[in-house]
Amino acid sequence: MKLSFYGADREVTGSCHFLEVNDKKILIDCGMEQGADEKTPIDFPVYPNKVDYVFLTHAHIDHSGRLPLLEKFGFSGKIYSTDSTYDLCKIMLKDSAHIQEFEAEWRNKKGKRSGLNIVEPMYTMEDAEKVLKRFVPCSYEDMIDVCEGVRIRFRDVGHLLGSASIEVWAEENGVKRKIVFSGDVGNTNQPLIRDPSYVTEGDYAVIESTYGDRVHTRPPDYAVNLAEVIQRTFNRGGNVVIPSFAVGRTQEMLYFIRQIKQGNMIKGHDHFPVYVDSPLAIEATTIFDMNRQDYDEEALELLKNHINPIGFEDLRLSVTSDDSKAINFIDEPKVIISASGMCDAGRIKHHLKYNLWRGESTVVFVGYQANGTIGRALLDGAKRVRVLGEDIKVNAEIVKLDGVSAHADKNGLMKWLSSFDETPRRIFVVHGSESASEAFAEEVRKELKANVSVPYYSEVYDLIEDKLIRKGVVRETVSPKDKNRETPVYRRLLASGRRLLDVIEHNRGGANKDLAKFADQIDALITKWDR
């Protein structure tokens, strides 16, 4: 029984853990790396056709985004998730595939003029549609027998509609272990969704640490703070541009703006328009409306009173590209909510292009901004940024709306861990920058007197003996030049290299004659291809 780490290890994105029980190979999440977290190699712990199951904590792309790639390379197993996560993945994975195809087409048009090699998309719409057929939607709290020796249960963790911690009961050769994967632990008192539920027992815990090194400021009245920004911006004659993740954060913003409109909190600008300019966000809002069973008590009470928590008069949905372009030619002050939340893709770039140079406009950030993204550059005070091939001077007001976070802070994470009746025999800290992960690990050691590990990429632990059996490696960031050269076939080669290391490890203790023959074969292969 082994647990390995293949993504979001001392990094914030690309979650992927690998559990081996009774020769069954299980991925917990299969996320895409984003922003400055994009590193090499981008591979799987084993050939995708050897993976039996995927347990998915939630739909965000940094947890689900490589599922179509898994399909492309031969995966034929089952993917277990909550019902709402499946519904969101139906739109998010297709949207991701569309982006992959569009970017490959754009690069090939550009590269053709320069004589560059053809770039293949990481995966296609067909791959996304195929992998969606492998989902097994589940309800919170149900006990699910996956296979002999493996049972799981999804617990609401309050991060996103459908998000979950996953409890895994594993038995191998008569030895039982329980492993709990936190997923992304939610902040408390978020609109629409419930607060996190807590797990009380487990032999091992794998916990995220996105905000493991900080404490959120006391929760403000979000509607009041946002209203103040909108009021002063409209008074200047500007627009309020909100880069927002299409799934989760956009719906929260609509919730707050409904409060603002119902409370008549904006003076002199009655019936101000609010544009949601993201087809994905529009579809996600529909899915939120379909899955009201996952709402919190406050949202359900609004529905009882015939109030749509995320709908209001003057809400305008921009579906087509023509709709999107027309927004910037409307003179009246307005709120524009558009994806992506870190400004590194999507229609938001066009709205930044038309508003960043305007001193009367405001850009409001309402979510985490990873290193290397335009969003982080703007928050760090950049005077100029490059958007859609142009250098844009930053004259607009830049605002960070504090307190709007779907992630628990250090105290929230500690509360989740402290809910265990007995401290797990080992706690693995993942899904955070190196500094955040190390800081939180030290806090856990001090507060819970726990055995804590902050694994490196490809690190492997024996869960029966509770010991490290292979040290991980430090991965280097991919340069744009190298990233463009990296094809799906090359990624397959990297996966083969990782598999070879596993085979070598499995042969530890073999007969010297066999090991010598194996080494000779590898040396011959190296000699042939070292050119």
Coordinates of C-alpha atoms in Angstrom, one line a residue:
M1 CA 0.0 0.0 0.0
K2 CA 1.8 3.1 -1.2
L3 CA 1.0 6.8 -1.6
S4 CA 2.9 9.0 -4.1
F5 CA 2.8 12.7 -4.9
Y6 CA 2.7 13.9 -8.5
G7 CA 1.3 17.4 -8.5
A8 CA 0.8 20.5 -6.3
D9 CA 3.8 19.4 -4.2
R10 CA 5.3 22.6 -2.8
E11 CA 3.2 24.3 -5.5
V12 CA -0.4 25.7 -5.6
T13 CA -1.7 24.1 -8.8
G14 CA -1.8 20.7 -10.6
S15 CA -3.1 18.5 -7.8
C16 CA -2.4 14.8 -8.3
H17 CA -1.8 12.0 -5.8
F18 CA -1.3 8.3 -6.5
L19 CA -2.6 5.6 -4.3
E20 CA -1.7 1.9 -4.8
V21 CA -3.8 -0.8 -3.0
N22 CA -4.0 -4.5 -3.9
D23 CA -2.4 -3.7 -7.3
K24 CA -5.2 -1.2 -8.0
K25 CA -3.8 2.2 -9.2
I26 CA -5.8 5.2 -8.1
L27 CA -5.3 8.9 -8.8
I28 CA -6.7 11.4 -6.3
D29 CA -7.3 14.4 -8.6
C30 CA -5.7 14.9 -12.0
G31 CA -5.1 18.7 -12.2
M32 CA -3.5 21.0 -14.6
E33 CA -0.6 23.2 -13.6
Q34 CA -1.1 26.9 -14.2
G35 CA 0.8 30.2 -14.2
A36 CA 4.3 30.0 -12.7
D37 CA 3.6 26.5 -11.4
E38 CA 4.0 25.1 -14.9
K39 CA 7.0 22.8 -14.6
T40 CA 8.6 19.8 -16.3
P41 CA 8.0 16.9 -16.6
I42 CA 4.3 16.9 -17.0
D43 CA 3.7 13.2 -16.6
F44 CA 1.6 10.6 -14.9
P45 CA 3.0 8.2 -12.3
V46 CA 2.1 5.2 -14.5
Y47 CA 0.8 4.8 -18.1
P48 CA -2.7 6.1 -18.1
N49 CA -4.0 2.7 -19.3
K50 CA -2.8 1.2 -16.0
V51 CA -4.9 3.6 -13.9
D52 CA -8.0 1.9 -12.5
Y53 CA -9.8 4.8 -10.8
V54 CA -9.7 8.5 -10.2
F55 CA -11.2 10.1 -7.1
L56 CA -12.0 13.8 -7.8
T57 CA -12.3 16.3 -5.0
H58 CA -13.8 19.1 -7.1
A59 CA -14.2 20.6 -10.6
H60 CA -11.6 23.3 -10.6
I61 CA -9.1 22.9 -13.5
D62 CA -6.1 22.7 -11.2
H63 CA -7.7 19.5 -9.9
S64 CA -9.5 18.1 -12.9
G65 CA -7.8 19.6 -16.0
R66 CA -5.7 16.7 -17.1
L67 CA -8.5 14.1 -17.1
P68 CA -9.0 14.5 -20.9
L69 CA -5.2 14.0 -21.3
L70 CA -5.5 10.8 -19.2
E71 CA -8.2 9.7 -21.6
K72 CA -6.1 10.6 -24.6
F73 CA -3.3 8.3 -23.5
G74 CA -5.5 5.2 -22.8
F75 CA -7.3 5.6 -19.5
S76 CA -10.4 3.3 -19.4
G77 CA -11.3 3.3 -15.7
K78 CA -13.9 5.1 -13.6
I79 CA -13.9 8.6 -12.1
Y80 CA -15.7 9.1 -8.8
S81 CA -17.0 12.5 -7.9
T82 CA -20.0 14.2 -6.3
D83 CA -23.0 14.9 -8.5
S84 CA -22.4 18.7 -8.6
T85 CA -18.7 18.2 -9.5
Y86 CA -19.7 16.0 -12.4
D87 CA -22.2 18.7 -13.6
L88 CA -19.5 21.3 -13.4
C89 CA -16.9 19.1 -15.1
K90 CA -19.3 18.7 -18.1
I91 CA -18.8 22.4 -18.9
M92 CA -15.3 23.0 -17.5
L93 CA -13.4 20.2 -19.2
K94 CA -15.1 21.0 -22.6
D95 CA -14.1 24.6 -22.1
S96 CA -10.5 23.6 -21.3
A97 CA -10.4 21.5 -24.4
H98 CA -11.7 24.4 -26.5
I99 CA -8.9 26.6 -25.1
Q100 CA -6.3 23.9 -25.9
E101 CA -7.5 23.6 -29.5
F102 CA -7.8 27.3 -30.0
E103 CA -4.3 28.0 -28.6
A104 CA -2.7 25.3 -30.8
E105 CA -4.5 26.7 -33.9
W106 CA -3.3 30.2 -33.0
R107 CA 0.3 29.0 -32.5
N108 CA 0.3 27.0 -35.7
K109 CA -0.9 30.0 -37.7
K110 CA 1.8 32.1 -36.2
G111 CA 4.5 29.3 -36.4
K112 CA 3.7 28.6 -40.1
R113 CA 5.1 32.0 -41.0
S114 CA 8.2 31.2 -39.1
G115 CA 8.7 27.7 -40.3
L116 CA 8.1 26.2 -36.8
N117 CA 6.9 22.6 -36.2
I118 CA 3.2 21.9 -35.9
V119 CA 1.9 22.2 -32.3
E120 CA -0.7 19.7 -31.1
P121 CA -3.3 20.6 -28.5
M122 CA -2.7 19.0 -25.2
Y123 CA -6.1 17.3 -25.7
T124 CA -9.2 17.8 -27.8
M125 CA -12.9 18.3 -27.4
E126 CA -13.3 14.6 -28.3
D127 CA -11.0 13.6 -25.4
A128 CA -13.1 15.7 -23.0
E129 CA -16.4 14.2 -24.2
K130 CA -15.0 10.7 -23.9
V131 CA -13.7 11.1 -20.4
L132 CA -17.0 12.6 -19.1
K133 CA -18.6 9.2 -19.9
R134 CA -16.3 7.6 -17.2
F135 CA -17.8 9.6 -14.3
V136 CA -19.6 7.9 -11.5
P137 CA -21.6 10.7 -9.7
C138 CA -22.0 10.2 -6.0
S139 CA -23.9 11.8 -3.2
Y140 CA -22.3 13.3 -0.1
E141 CA -22.1 10.9 2.9
D142 CA -22.8 7.8 0.9
M143 CA -20.4 4.9 1.6
I144 CA -19.2 3.6 -1.8
D145 CA -17.5 0.2 -2.4
V146 CA -15.1 0.9 -5.2
C147 CA -13.4 -2.5 -5.4
E148 CA -12.1 -5.2 -3.1
G149 CA -10.2 -3.5 -0.3
V150 CA -11.2 0.1 -1.2
R151 CA -14.2 2.1 0.1
I152 CA -14.7 5.9 -0.1
R153 CA -17.0 8.6 1.2
F154 CA -17.3 12.2 0.0
R155 CA -17.7 14.9 2.7
D156 CA -18.8 18.5 1.9
V157 CA -15.7 20.7 2.4
G158 CA -17.3 24.1 1.5
H159 CA -14.9 25.3 -1.2
L160 CA -17.0 25.1 -4.3
L161 CA -20.4 23.7 -5.3
G162 CA -19.8 19.9 -5.1
S163 CA -16.3 20.1 -3.5
A164 CA -15.4 17.4 -1.1
S165 CA -12.9 15.9 1.2
I166 CA -12.5 12.2 0.4
E167 CA -12.2 9.5 3.0
V168 CA -10.6 6.3 1.7
W169 CA -10.7 3.0 3.6
A170 CA -8.0 0.7 2.3
E171 CA -7.2 -2.9 3.2
E172 CA -4.3 -4.9 1.9
N173 CA -3.1 -8.3 3.1
G174 CA -5.3 -8.0 6.2
V175 CA -3.9 -4.6 7.1
K176 CA -6.3 -1.7 7.2
R177 CA -5.5 2.0 6.7
K178 CA -7.7 5.1 6.4
I179 CA -6.4 8.0 4.3
V180 CA -8.2 11.3 4.2
F181 CA -7.7 13.8 1.4
S182 CA -8.8 17.2 2.4
G183 CA -9.3 18.6 -1.1
D184 CA -9.5 22.4 -1.0
V185 CA -10.8 23.3 2.4
G186 CA -13.4 26.1 2.2
N187 CA -13.6 29.3 4.0
T188 CA -16.6 29.8 6.4
N189 CA -19.6 32.0 5.9
Q190 CA -19.3 31.9 2.1
P191 CA -22.5 32.8 0.1
L192 CA -24.5 30.0 -1.4
I193 CA -22.6 26.9 -0.1
R194 CA -22.3 25.3 3.2
D195 CA -19.4 25.6 5.7
P196 CA -16.9 22.7 5.7
S197 CA -17.8 19.5 7.4
Y198 CA -15.1 17.8 9.4
V199 CA -13.6 14.3 9.6
T200 CA -12.9 12.7 13.0
E201 CA -10.6 9.8 12.2
G202 CA -7.9 8.7 9.9
D203 CA -4.4 7.1 9.9
Y204 CA -3.1 9.6 7.3
A205 CA -4.3 13.0 6.2
V206 CA -3.3 14.9 3.1
I207 CA -4.1 18.5 3.5
E208 CA -3.8 21.6 1.3
S209 CA -2.0 24.7 2.4
T210 CA -2.8 27.5 -0.1
Y211 CA -3.2 30.0 2.8
G212 CA -1.3 28.0 5.3
D213 CA 1.0 30.9 6.2
R214 CA -1.6 33.6 6.8
V215 CA -4.8 34.5 8.6
H216 CA -7.6 36.1 6.7
T217 CA -8.7 39.6 7.9
R218 CA -11.9 39.7 9.8
P219 CA -14.7 39.0 7.4
P220 CA -15.9 42.4 6.1
D221 CA -19.4 43.1 4.8
Y222 CA -18.5 42.2 1.3
A223 CA -21.5 43.9 -0.2
V224 CA -20.7 47.2 1.6
N225 CA -17.1 47.1 0.5
L226 CA -17.9 46.3 -3.1
A227 CA -20.6 49.0 -3.2
E228 CA -18.1 51.6 -2.1
V229 CA -15.8 50.7 -5.0
I230 CA -18.7 50.7 -7.5
Q231 CA -20.0 54.1 -6.2
R232 CA -16.7 56.0 -6.4
T233 CA -15.9 54.4 -9.8
F234 CA -19.3 55.3 -11.3
N235 CA -18.9 58.8 -9.9
R236 CA -15.7 59.2 -11.9
G237 CA -17.5 57.9 -15.0
G238 CA -15.6 54.7 -15.1
N239 CA -16.3 50.9 -15.3
V240 CA -15.7 48.3 -12.6
V241 CA -13.9 45.3 -14.1
I242 CA -13.9 42.2 -12.0
P243 CA -11.6 39.4 -13.2
S244 CA -13.4 36.4 -11.8
F245 CA -13.2 32.6 -12.0
A246 CA -16.1 31.5 -14.0
V247 CA -17.1 28.8 -11.5
G248 CA -17.7 29.7 -7.9
R249 CA -16.4 33.2 -7.6
T250 CA -18.6 34.7 -10.4
Q251 CA -21.7 33.3 -8.6
E252 CA -20.5 34.8 -5.3
M253 CA -20.2 38.2 -7.0
L254 CA -23.7 38.0 -8.4
Y255 CA -24.9 37.2 -4.8
F256 CA -23.2 40.3 -3.4
I257 CA -24.4 42.6 -6.3
R258 CA -28.0 41.3 -5.7
Q259 CA -27.6 42.5 -2.1
I260 CA -26.3 45.8 -3.3
K261 CA -29.2 46.3 -5.7
Q262 CA -31.8 45.1 -3.2
G263 CA -30.4 47.5 -0.6
N264 CA -30.3 50.5 -3.0
M265 CA -26.7 51.0 -2.0
I266 CA -25.6 52.8 -5.2
K267 CA -26.8 56.4 -5.4
G268 CA -27.3 58.3 -8.6
H269 CA -26.9 55.3 -10.8
D270 CA -30.2 53.4 -10.7
H271 CA -30.5 50.3 -12.7
F272 CA -26.7 50.1 -13.5
P273 CA -26.0 47.2 -15.8
V274 CA -23.9 44.2 -14.8
Y275 CA -22.4 42.1 -17.6
V276 CA -21.3 38.5 -17.1
D277 CA -19.0 38.1 -20.1
S278 CA -18.1 34.5 -20.0
P279 CA -20.0 31.7 -21.6
L280 CA -18.6 29.3 -19.1
A281 CA -19.7 31.5 -16.2
I282 CA -23.2 31.7 -17.7
E283 CA -23.4 27.9 -17.9
A284 CA -21.9 27.5 -14.4
T285 CA -24.6 29.8 -13.0
T286 CA -27.2 27.6 -14.6
I287 CA -25.6 24.5 -12.9
F288 CA -25.6 26.3 -9.6
D289 CA -29.3 27.0 -10.0
M290 CA -29.9 23.3 -10.8
N291 CA -28.0 22.0 -7.7
R292 CA -29.8 23.8 -5.0
Q293 CA -29.6 20.8 -2.8
D294 CA -26.0 21.9 -2.0
Y295 CA -27.0 25.4 -1.0
D296 CA -26.6 26.7 2.6
E297 CA -29.6 27.6 4.8
E298 CA -29.5 31.3 4.0
A299 CA -29.7 30.7 0.2
L300 CA -32.5 28.2 0.7
E301 CA -34.4 30.7 2.8
L302 CA -34.1 33.2 0.0
L303 CA -35.5 30.7 -2.4
K304 CA -38.5 30.0 -0.1
N305 CA -39.2 33.7 -0.4
H306 CA -39.1 33.5 -4.2
I307 CA -35.8 35.4 -4.4
N308 CA -33.1 34.2 -6.7
P309 CA -29.9 34.4 -4.7
I310 CA -27.8 35.1 -7.9
G311 CA -30.3 36.9 -10.2
F312 CA -31.5 40.4 -10.4
E313 CA -32.8 43.1 -12.8
D314 CA -30.2 44.6 -15.2
L315 CA -28.1 41.4 -15.2
R316 CA -26.9 41.0 -18.8
L317 CA -25.3 37.8 -20.2
S318 CA -22.8 38.1 -23.0
V319 CA -22.7 34.8 -24.9
T320 CA -21.2 35.6 -28.3
S321 CA -17.9 37.3 -29.1
D322 CA -19.9 40.1 -30.7
D323 CA -21.8 40.6 -27.4
S324 CA -18.5 40.8 -25.6
K325 CA -17.0 43.3 -28.0
A326 CA -20.0 45.6 -27.8
I327 CA -19.7 46.0 -24.0
N328 CA -16.7 48.3 -24.4
F329 CA -18.5 50.6 -26.7
I330 CA -21.3 51.3 -24.2
D331 CA -20.7 54.7 -22.6
E332 CA -22.7 54.3 -19.3
P333 CA -20.8 53.1 -16.2
K334 CA -21.1 49.4 -15.7
V335 CA -19.8 46.4 -13.9
I336 CA -18.1 43.8 -16.0
I337 CA -17.5 40.3 -14.6
S338 CA -15.3 38.2 -16.9
A339 CA -12.9 35.2 -16.8
S340 CA -10.3 34.2 -16.2
G341 CA -9.8 35.2 -12.6
M342 CA -6.0 35.6 -12.9
C343 CA -6.2 37.5 -16.2
D344 CA -4.1 34.9 -18.0
A345 CA -6.7 33.9 -20.6
G346 CA -10.2 34.5 -21.8
R347 CA -12.3 37.6 -22.5
I348 CA -11.0 39.5 -19.5
K349 CA -8.0 40.5 -21.5
H350 CA -10.1 42.6 -23.8
H351 CA -11.7 44.4 -20.9
L352 CA -8.3 45.1 -19.4
K353 CA -7.1 46.4 -22.7
Y354 CA -10.0 48.9 -22.9
N355 CA -10.0 49.9 -19.2
L356 CA -6.5 49.7 -17.6
W357 CA -5.4 52.9 -19.3
R358 CA -8.5 54.8 -18.1
G359 CA -7.8 56.5 -14.7
E360 CA -11.6 56.6 -14.0
S361 CA -12.0 52.8 -14.2
T362 CA -11.3 50.2 -11.4
V363 CA -10.1 46.6 -11.6
V364 CA -11.2 44.6 -8.6
F365 CA -9.5 41.4 -7.7
V366 CA -11.6 38.9 -5.7
G367 CA -9.4 35.8 -5.8
Y368 CA -6.0 34.3 -5.5
Q369 CA -3.4 35.5 -8.1
A370 CA -0.6 33.1 -8.8
N371 CA 2.9 34.2 -9.4
G372 CA 3.6 34.9 -13.1
T373 CA 0.1 36.0 -14.0
I374 CA -1.1 39.4 -15.1
G375 CA -3.3 39.6 -12.0
R376 CA -0.4 39.2 -9.7
A377 CA 1.6 41.8 -11.6
L378 CA -1.2 44.3 -11.3
L379 CA -1.6 43.7 -7.5
D380 CA 2.2 44.0 -7.1
G381 CA 2.0 47.6 -8.6
A382 CA 3.1 47.1 -12.2
K383 CA 3.0 50.4 -14.1
R384 CA 2.7 48.6 -17.5
V385 CA 1.5 45.1 -18.5
R386 CA 1.4 43.3 -21.8
V387 CA -2.1 42.4 -22.8
L388 CA -3.0 40.8 -26.2
G389 CA 0.4 41.8 -27.6
E390 CA 0.2 45.4 -26.5
D391 CA 2.0 47.2 -23.7
I392 CA -0.8 48.9 -21.7
K393 CA -0.1 51.7 -19.2
V394 CA -1.8 51.1 -15.8
N395 CA -3.8 54.2 -14.9
A396 CA -6.9 52.4 -13.5
E397 CA -7.4 52.0 -9.8
I398 CA -6.4 48.5 -8.7
V399 CA -8.3 47.1 -5.7
K400 CA -8.1 43.8 -3.8
L401 CA -11.3 43.0 -2.1
D402 CA -10.0 41.4 1.1
G403 CA -11.9 38.6 2.7
V404 CA -13.3 37.1 -0.5
S405 CA -11.6 33.7 -0.4
A406 CA -12.9 30.2 -1.1
H407 CA -9.9 28.8 0.8
A408 CA -9.6 28.4 4.5
D409 CA -6.7 30.3 6.1
K410 CA -4.2 28.9 8.5
N411 CA -6.7 28.8 11.4
G412 CA -9.4 27.1 9.2
L413 CA -6.9 24.5 8.0
M414 CA -5.8 23.9 11.6
K415 CA -9.5 23.5 12.7
W416 CA -10.0 20.9 10.0
L417 CA -7.0 18.9 11.2
S418 CA -7.8 19.4 14.9
S419 CA -11.2 17.7 14.3
F420 CA -9.5 14.3 14.3
D421 CA -10.1 12.6 17.6
E422 CA -6.6 11.2 17.4
T423 CA -3.8 12.9 15.5
P424 CA -3.1 10.9 12.3
R425 CA 0.2 9.0 12.3
R426 CA 1.4 11.2 9.5
I427 CA 0.1 14.4 7.9
F428 CA 1.2 15.3 4.3
V429 CA 1.0 19.0 3.5
V430 CA 0.5 19.8 -0.2
H431 CA -1.1 22.4 -2.5
G432 CA 0.7 25.5 -1.4
S433 CA 3.8 27.5 -2.3
E434 CA 6.9 26.1 -0.7
S435 CA 7.0 28.8 1.9
A436 CA 3.3 28.4 2.8
S437 CA 3.5 24.6 2.9
E438 CA 6.6 24.7 5.2
A439 CA 5.1 27.3 7.4
F440 CA 1.9 25.4 7.9
A441 CA 3.8 22.1 8.4
E442 CA 5.8 23.8 11.2
E443 CA 2.6 25.1 12.8
V444 CA 1.0 21.6 12.7
R445 CA 4.1 20.1 14.3
K446 CA 4.0 22.7 17.1
E447 CA 0.3 22.6 17.8
L448 CA -0.6 18.9 17.2
K449 CA 2.8 17.4 18.0
A450 CA 2.3 15.5 14.7
N451 CA 4.6 13.7 12.3
V452 CA 4.4 16.0 9.2
S453 CA 5.9 15.7 5.7
V454 CA 6.0 18.2 2.9
P455 CA 6.6 15.9 0.0
Y456 CA 8.5 16.7 -3.2
Y457 CA 7.3 15.7 -6.6
S458 CA 7.4 11.8 -7.1
E459 CA 8.0 11.1 -3.4
V460 CA 6.7 7.7 -2.3
Y461 CA 5.5 6.5 1.1
D462 CA 4.7 3.0 2.4
L463 CA 1.4 3.4 4.3
I464 CA 1.6 0.1 6.1
E465 CA 5.1 0.7 7.5
D466 CA 4.7 4.5 7.6
K467 CA 8.0 5.2 5.9
L468 CA 9.5 7.0 3.0
I469 CA 10.6 4.6 0.3
R470 CA 11.6 7.0 -2.4
K471 CA 12.7 10.7 -2.1
G472 CA 11.1 13.2 -4.5
V473 CA 12.7 15.6 -6.8
V474 CA 12.8 19.4 -7.3
R475 CA 11.2 20.3 -10.6
E476 CA 12.3 23.2 -12.7
T477 CA 10.0 25.8 -14.2
V478 CA 9.4 25.4 -17.9
S479 CA 10.6 28.3 -20.0
P480 CA 8.2 29.4 -22.8
K481 CA 10.6 28.2 -25.4
D482 CA 10.8 24.7 -23.9
K483 CA 7.1 24.6 -23.3
N484 CA 6.5 25.2 -27.0
R485 CA 8.8 22.3 -27.9
E486 CA 7.0 19.9 -25.5
T487 CA 4.6 17.7 -27.5
P488 CA 2.2 15.1 -26.2
V489 CA 4.5 12.4 -27.6
Y490 CA 7.4 13.9 -25.6
R491 CA 5.2 13.9 -22.5
R492 CA 4.6 10.2 -23.2
L493 CA 8.3 9.6 -23.3
L494 CA 8.7 11.4 -20.0
A495 CA 6.0 9.1 -18.5
S496 CA 7.9 6.1 -19.8
G497 CA 11.0 7.3 -18.1
R498 CA 9.1 7.6 -14.8
R499 CA 7.7 4.1 -15.3
L500 CA 11.3 2.8 -15.9
L501 CA 12.3 4.2 -12.5
D502 CA 9.4 2.4 -10.9
V503 CA 10.4 -0.8 -12.6
I504 CA 14.0 -0.4 -11.3
E505 CA 12.7 0.2 -7.8
H506 CA 10.5 -2.9 -8.0
N507 CA 13.6 -5.0 -8.9
R508 CA 15.5 -3.9 -5.7
G509 CA 16.8 -7.1 -4.1
G510 CA 16.7 -9.1 -7.3
A511 CA 19.4 -11.6 -8.3
N512 CA 22.7 -9.9 -9.3
K513 CA 22.7 -11.8 -12.6
D514 CA 19.3 -10.4 -13.5
L515 CA 20.1 -6.9 -12.3
A516 CA 23.3 -6.9 -14.4
K517 CA 21.4 -7.9 -17.5
F518 CA 18.8 -5.2 -16.8
A519 CA 21.5 -2.6 -16.4
D520 CA 23.2 -3.7 -19.7
Q521 CA 19.9 -3.3 -21.5
I522 CA 19.4 0.2 -20.2
D523 CA 22.9 1.2 -21.0
A524 CA 22.5 0.0 -24.6
L525 CA 19.3 2.0 -24.9
I526 CA 21.0 5.1 -23.6
T527 CA 23.9 4.7 -26.0
K528 CA 21.5 4.4 -28.9
W529 CA 19.6 7.5 -28.1
D530 CA 22.2 9.8 -26.4
R531 CA 22.7 12.0 -29.4

